[in-house]
Coordinates of C-alpha atoms in Angstrom, one line a residue:
M1391 CA 21.4 -32.4 -3.6
R1392 CA 23.8 -30.7 -6.0
P1393 CA 26.3 -28.1 -4.7
G1394 CA 24.7 -25.3 -6.7
R1395 CA 21.3 -26.0 -5.3
I1396 CA 22.8 -26.1 -1.8
V1397 CA 24.3 -22.7 -2.3
L1398 CA 21.1 -21.3 -3.7
V1399 CA 19.1 -22.6 -0.8
G1400 CA 21.6 -21.1 1.6
V1401 CA 21.5 -17.7 -0.1
V1402 CA 17.7 -17.7 -0.1
T1403 CA 17.6 -18.7 3.6
L1404 CA 20.0 -15.9 4.6
A1405 CA 18.0 -13.4 2.6
A1406 CA 14.8 -14.5 4.3
L1407 CA 16.4 -14.3 7.7
Y1408 CA 17.7 -10.8 6.8
F1409 CA 14.3 -9.5 6.0
L1410 CA 12.4 -11.3 8.7
L1411 CA 14.8 -10.3 11.6
P1412 CA 13.3 -6.8 11.9
V1413 CA 9.8 -8.2 12.1
Y1414 CA 10.9 -10.7 14.7
W1415 CA 12.5 -8.0 16.8
L1416 CA 9.3 -5.9 16.5
V1417 CA 7.2 -8.8 17.8
I1418 CA 9.6 -9.3 20.7
A1419 CA 9.9 -5.6 21.5
A1420 CA 6.2 -5.1 21.5
T1421 CA 5.9 -7.5 24.5
K1422 CA 8.4 -5.7 26.7
S1423 CA 8.1 -2.8 29.2
N1424 CA 9.9 0.4 28.4
A1425 CA 12.6 -0.5 30.9
S1426 CA 13.1 -4.0 29.4
L1427 CA 13.7 -2.5 26.0
Y1428 CA 17.1 -1.4 27.2
G1429 CA 17.7 -3.7 30.1
S1430 CA 17.2 -7.1 28.4
F1431 CA 18.4 -9.1 25.4
G1432 CA 16.7 -7.6 22.4
L1433 CA 15.9 -10.8 20.6
W1434 CA 14.1 -12.7 23.4
F1435 CA 11.2 -12.2 25.7
D1436 CA 11.4 -10.6 29.1
A1437 CA 8.2 -10.7 31.2
P1438 CA 5.9 -10.5 28.2
R1439 CA 3.0 -8.0 28.6
L1440 CA 1.7 -7.6 25.0
L1441 CA -2.0 -7.1 25.8
D1442 CA -1.2 -4.5 28.5
N1443 CA 1.1 -2.6 26.1
L1444 CA -1.4 -2.6 23.3
G1445 CA -4.1 -1.4 25.7
R1446 CA -1.9 1.6 26.6
V1447 CA -1.2 2.3 23.0
F1448 CA -4.9 2.4 22.1
S1449 CA -5.9 4.5 25.1
Y1450 CA -3.0 7.1 25.1
G1451 CA -3.8 10.6 24.1
G1452 CA -7.6 10.3 24.3
H1453 CA -7.6 7.2 22.1
I1454 CA -5.9 8.9 19.2
Y1455 CA -4.2 5.8 17.9
P1456 CA -7.5 4.1 16.8
R1457 CA -8.4 7.4 15.0
W1458 CA -5.0 7.2 13.1
A1459 CA -5.7 3.5 12.3
L1460 CA -9.2 4.4 10.9
N1461 CA -7.6 7.2 8.9
S1462 CA -5.0 4.8 7.4
L1463 CA -7.8 2.4 6.5
L1464 CA -9.7 5.2 4.8
Y1465 CA -6.7 6.5 2.9
A1466 CA -5.4 3.1 1.9
G1467 CA -8.8 1.3 1.4
V1468 CA -10.7 3.9 -0.6
G1469 CA -7.5 5.1 -2.4
A1470 CA -6.5 1.6 -3.5
V1471 CA -10.1 0.7 -4.7
L1472 CA -10.4 3.9 -6.7
A1473 CA -6.8 3.6 -8.1
T1474 CA -7.5 0.1 -9.1
L1475 CA -10.7 1.0 -11.0
L1476 CA -9.0 4.0 -12.7
S1477 CA -6.0 1.9 -13.6
A1478 CA -8.2 -0.8 -15.1
A1479 CA -10.2 1.6 -17.2
A1480 CA -7.1 3.4 -18.4
G1481 CA -5.1 0.3 -19.0
F1482 CA -8.0 -1.4 -20.9
A1483 CA -8.5 1.7 -23.1
L1484 CA -4.8 1.9 -23.9
A1485 CA -4.7 -1.8 -24.8
K1486 CA -7.9 -2.2 -26.8
Y1487 CA -8.9 1.1 -28.3
R1488 CA -7.1 2.8 -31.2
F1489 CA -6.9 6.5 -31.0
R1490 CA -4.5 9.3 -31.9
G1491 CA -1.8 9.8 -29.4
R1492 CA -2.3 6.5 -27.6
E1493 CA 1.4 5.6 -27.5
A1494 CA 2.3 9.2 -26.4
V1495 CA -0.1 8.8 -23.5
F1496 CA 1.4 5.4 -22.6
K1497 CA 4.9 6.9 -22.6
F1498 CA 3.7 9.7 -20.4
V1499 CA 2.4 7.0 -18.0
L1500 CA 5.7 5.3 -18.0
A1501 CA 7.4 8.5 -17.1
G1502 CA 5.1 8.7 -14.2
V1503 CA 6.2 5.3 -13.0
L1504 CA 9.8 6.5 -13.0
L1505 CA 9.0 9.8 -11.2
P1506 CA 9.3 9.5 -7.4
S1507 CA 6.2 10.5 -5.5
T1508 CA 8.2 12.7 -3.1
A1509 CA 9.1 15.0 -6.0
L1510 CA 5.4 15.7 -6.5
A1511 CA 4.5 16.4 -2.8
L1512 CA 5.4 20.1 -2.8
P1513 CA 3.7 20.9 -6.2
L1514 CA 0.6 19.1 -5.0
Y1515 CA 0.6 21.1 -1.8
L1516 CA 0.9 24.4 -3.6
M1517 CA -1.9 23.4 -6.0
F1518 CA -4.2 22.0 -3.3
S1519 CA -3.7 25.1 -1.1
K1520 CA -5.1 27.2 -3.9
I1521 CA -8.3 25.2 -3.9
G1522 CA -8.6 24.8 -0.1
L1523 CA -7.9 21.0 0.1
T1524 CA -4.9 21.1 2.4
D1525 CA -5.4 19.7 5.9
T1526 CA -8.4 17.7 4.6
Y1527 CA -8.9 14.1 3.9
W1528 CA -9.2 14.9 0.2
G1529 CA -5.6 16.3 0.2
V1530 CA -4.4 12.7 0.8
L1531 CA -7.1 10.8 -1.0
V1532 CA -7.0 12.5 -4.3
P1533 CA -3.3 12.0 -5.1
S1534 CA -3.7 8.4 -3.8
V1535 CA -6.1 7.4 -6.6
V1536 CA -3.5 7.9 -9.3
S1537 CA -1.3 4.9 -10.0
P1538 CA 1.0 5.0 -13.1
F1539 CA 2.3 1.6 -12.3
G1540 CA -1.3 0.3 -12.1
V1541 CA -2.1 1.7 -15.5
Y1542 CA 1.0 0.1 -17.0
L1543 CA 0.3 -3.3 -15.5
C1544 CA -3.3 -3.2 -16.5
R1545 CA -2.5 -2.4 -20.1
I1546 CA 0.1 -5.2 -20.3
Y1547 CA -2.3 -7.7 -18.8
A1548 CA -5.4 -6.6 -20.8
E1549 CA -3.5 -7.0 -24.1
S1550 CA -3.1 -10.8 -23.4
A1551 CA -6.0 -11.6 -21.0
V1552 CA -8.9 -9.8 -22.8
P1553 CA -9.5 -11.4 -26.2
D1554 CA -10.8 -9.2 -29.0
T1555 CA -13.2 -11.9 -29.9
V1556 CA -14.9 -11.7 -26.5
L1557 CA -15.3 -7.9 -26.9
E1558 CA -16.7 -8.3 -30.4
A1559 CA -19.2 -11.0 -29.3
A1560 CA -20.4 -8.8 -26.5
R1561 CA -20.9 -5.8 -28.9
V1562 CA -22.8 -8.1 -31.3
D1563 CA -25.1 -9.1 -28.4
G1564 CA -25.9 -5.4 -27.9
A1565 CA -23.8 -4.7 -24.8
G1566 CA -22.6 -1.1 -24.4
E1567 CA -19.0 -0.2 -23.7
E1568 CA -19.7 0.4 -20.0
R1569 CA -21.5 -2.9 -19.5
I1570 CA -18.7 -4.7 -21.3
F1571 CA -16.1 -3.1 -19.1
F1572 CA -17.9 -3.8 -15.8
T1573 CA -19.3 -7.2 -16.5
V1574 CA -16.7 -8.8 -18.8
V1575 CA -13.4 -6.9 -18.7
L1576 CA -13.1 -6.5 -14.9
R1577 CA -13.8 -10.2 -14.4
L1578 CA -11.1 -11.2 -16.9
M1579 CA -8.6 -8.8 -15.4
T1580 CA -9.2 -9.9 -11.8
P1581 CA -5.7 -11.2 -11.1
A1582 CA -4.1 -7.9 -12.3
L1583 CA -6.6 -5.8 -10.4
V1584 CA -5.9 -7.6 -7.2
T1585 CA -2.2 -7.0 -7.8
V1586 CA -2.7 -3.3 -8.4
F1587 CA -4.9 -3.1 -5.3
L1588 CA -2.3 -4.8 -3.1
F1589 CA 0.5 -2.7 -4.3
Q1590 CA -1.4 0.6 -4.0
F1591 CA -2.8 -0.4 -0.6
V1592 CA 0.7 -1.0 0.8
H1593 CA 2.0 2.1 -0.9
I1594 CA -0.7 4.4 0.6
W1595 CA -0.5 2.7 4.0
N1596 CA 3.2 3.3 4.3
N1597 CA 3.1 6.8 2.8
Y1598 CA 4.6 9.3 5.1
F1599 CA 5.7 12.3 3.2
L1600 CA 2.4 13.3 1.5
P1601 CA 0.4 13.3 4.8
L1602 CA 3.3 15.2 6.4
V1603 CA 3.0 17.9 3.7
M1604 CA -0.8 18.0 3.4
L1605 CA -2.0 17.7 7.0
S1606 CA -1.6 19.8 10.1
E1607 CA -4.3 18.5 12.5
D1608 CA -3.3 15.3 14.3
D1609 CA -6.8 13.8 14.2
K1610 CA -6.4 13.4 10.4
Y1611 CA -3.0 11.8 10.6
P1612 CA -2.4 8.2 9.3
I1613 CA -0.5 5.7 11.5
T1614 CA 2.8 6.5 9.8
L1615 CA 2.7 10.2 10.6
G1616 CA 1.2 9.7 14.0
L1617 CA 3.9 7.3 15.2
V1618 CA 6.6 9.7 14.1
T1619 CA 5.1 12.4 16.3
W1620 CA 5.2 10.0 19.2
Q1621 CA 8.8 9.1 18.5
Q1622 CA 9.8 12.7 18.3
A1623 CA 8.2 13.3 21.7
A1624 CA 9.8 10.3 23.4
D1625 CA 12.6 12.5 24.8
R1626 CA 10.0 14.3 26.9
V1627 CA 7.7 11.3 27.5
P1628 CA 9.9 8.2 27.7
E1629 CA 6.9 5.7 27.6
L1630 CA 6.2 6.9 24.1
T1631 CA 9.1 4.8 22.9
Q1632 CA 7.2 1.6 23.9
Y1633 CA 3.9 3.0 22.5
T1634 CA 5.6 3.7 19.2
I1635 CA 6.9 0.1 19.0
G1636 CA 3.5 -1.2 19.9
G1637 CA 1.8 1.0 17.4
A1638 CA 4.2 -0.1 14.7
F1639 CA 3.5 -3.8 15.6
V1640 CA -0.3 -3.2 15.1
S1641 CA 0.2 -1.3 11.9
V1642 CA 2.0 -4.3 10.3
I1643 CA -0.9 -6.7 10.9
P1644 CA -3.3 -5.3 8.1
L1645 CA -0.4 -5.5 5.6
A1646 CA 0.4 -9.1 6.6
V1647 CA -3.2 -10.1 6.4
A1648 CA -3.6 -8.5 2.9
M1649 CA -0.4 -10.2 1.7
L1650 CA -1.5 -13.6 3.0
V1651 CA -5.0 -13.4 1.6
L1652 CA -4.2 -11.9 -1.8
Q1653 CA -0.8 -13.5 -2.5
R1654 CA -2.1 -16.2 -4.9
Y1655 CA -3.8 -13.5 -7.0
W1656 CA -0.7 -11.4 -6.7
R1657 CA 1.6 -14.1 -8.1
T1658 CA -0.9 -14.8 -10.9
G1659 CA -1.3 -11.2 -11.8
L1660 CA 2.5 -10.7 -12.1
T1661 CA 3.0 -13.7 -14.4
E1662 CA 0.0 -14.1 -16.6
G1663 CA -0.1 -10.6 -17.9
S1664 CA 3.6 -10.7 -18.9
V1665 CA 3.2 -13.5 -21.4
K1666 CA 1.3 -13.2 -24.6
E1667 CA -0.5 -16.2 -26.1

C-alpha cells in the first residue's frame, strides 16, 4: 500500500471515530443508572439496564414521551413527503418549462438555500399569530413543507434525468401535464426525490427552534423540544438526566433506520443529477 493511501485511510478512520464516538457514548450511557453516569467510566458498561431505563422514559410524565415521538413522526413524515412533492413539481417546472422570469425565480430559490431557517422563525411566528396558527400542529407543519434546497436539487436532476423526447412522446399519446408528472416524471426522478425526502426528514426531525417559537403546550412538542424541557428540569428532578439520555437514544433510531434503508438512493440522487449526458 502506498504511503499516500495509508495516510488517507488513517485520516478517514480518525474522522469516522470522531463522528461515531458521541453515538457510542450515547449507547453506553443509555444503559446506565443515573448514579452510574457519574460514578463509572463513561465509555464502558456498568450493570446495563437498557430496557428498564427505556420503560421509565416511556412511562414518565403520563407517557408524554410517546406523544412527543408521534408528534415528531407527524412533523417529519408528513412535512418531508409534502416538501418532496412540492420540490419535485417546482424543480421540474423550472427545468422543463419556459416562462418569463424563470431564472429570477430560480435565483430567488437559491437565496432561500443560503438563508438560515432560524432567521425566519420570528417573522413566521408574527405572521402565524395573525391567522391563529400558533400553538397548533399547522404552525410547525406549514413551514416544513418548503425546501429551497429540494427545489434546487430537483431542477438540476430533472434537467439531465427527464429527457424532452419522453415528455413529447407522452404528449403525443394524449397524456395531460398532470398525468405526465405523476406517472412519468416522478418515476424518473425517484433517486432525487428520495434524497430530498431524507434530507428534509432529518432536518424536520432535528428542528428545535421553530417548535420552540411556535408551540406552548407540551403535548404538541416534538422530541427535540421535549428533551430540552427534561434537561432543564434535571436540577430539580435528577433522574431526568438519565431519561433525557434514554430519550435521545430512542430519537436517533428512526434517523439511523432511514439512513440505512435509503442510503443507496441517496448516493445515486447526489451523483446522477449533477452530471449532464
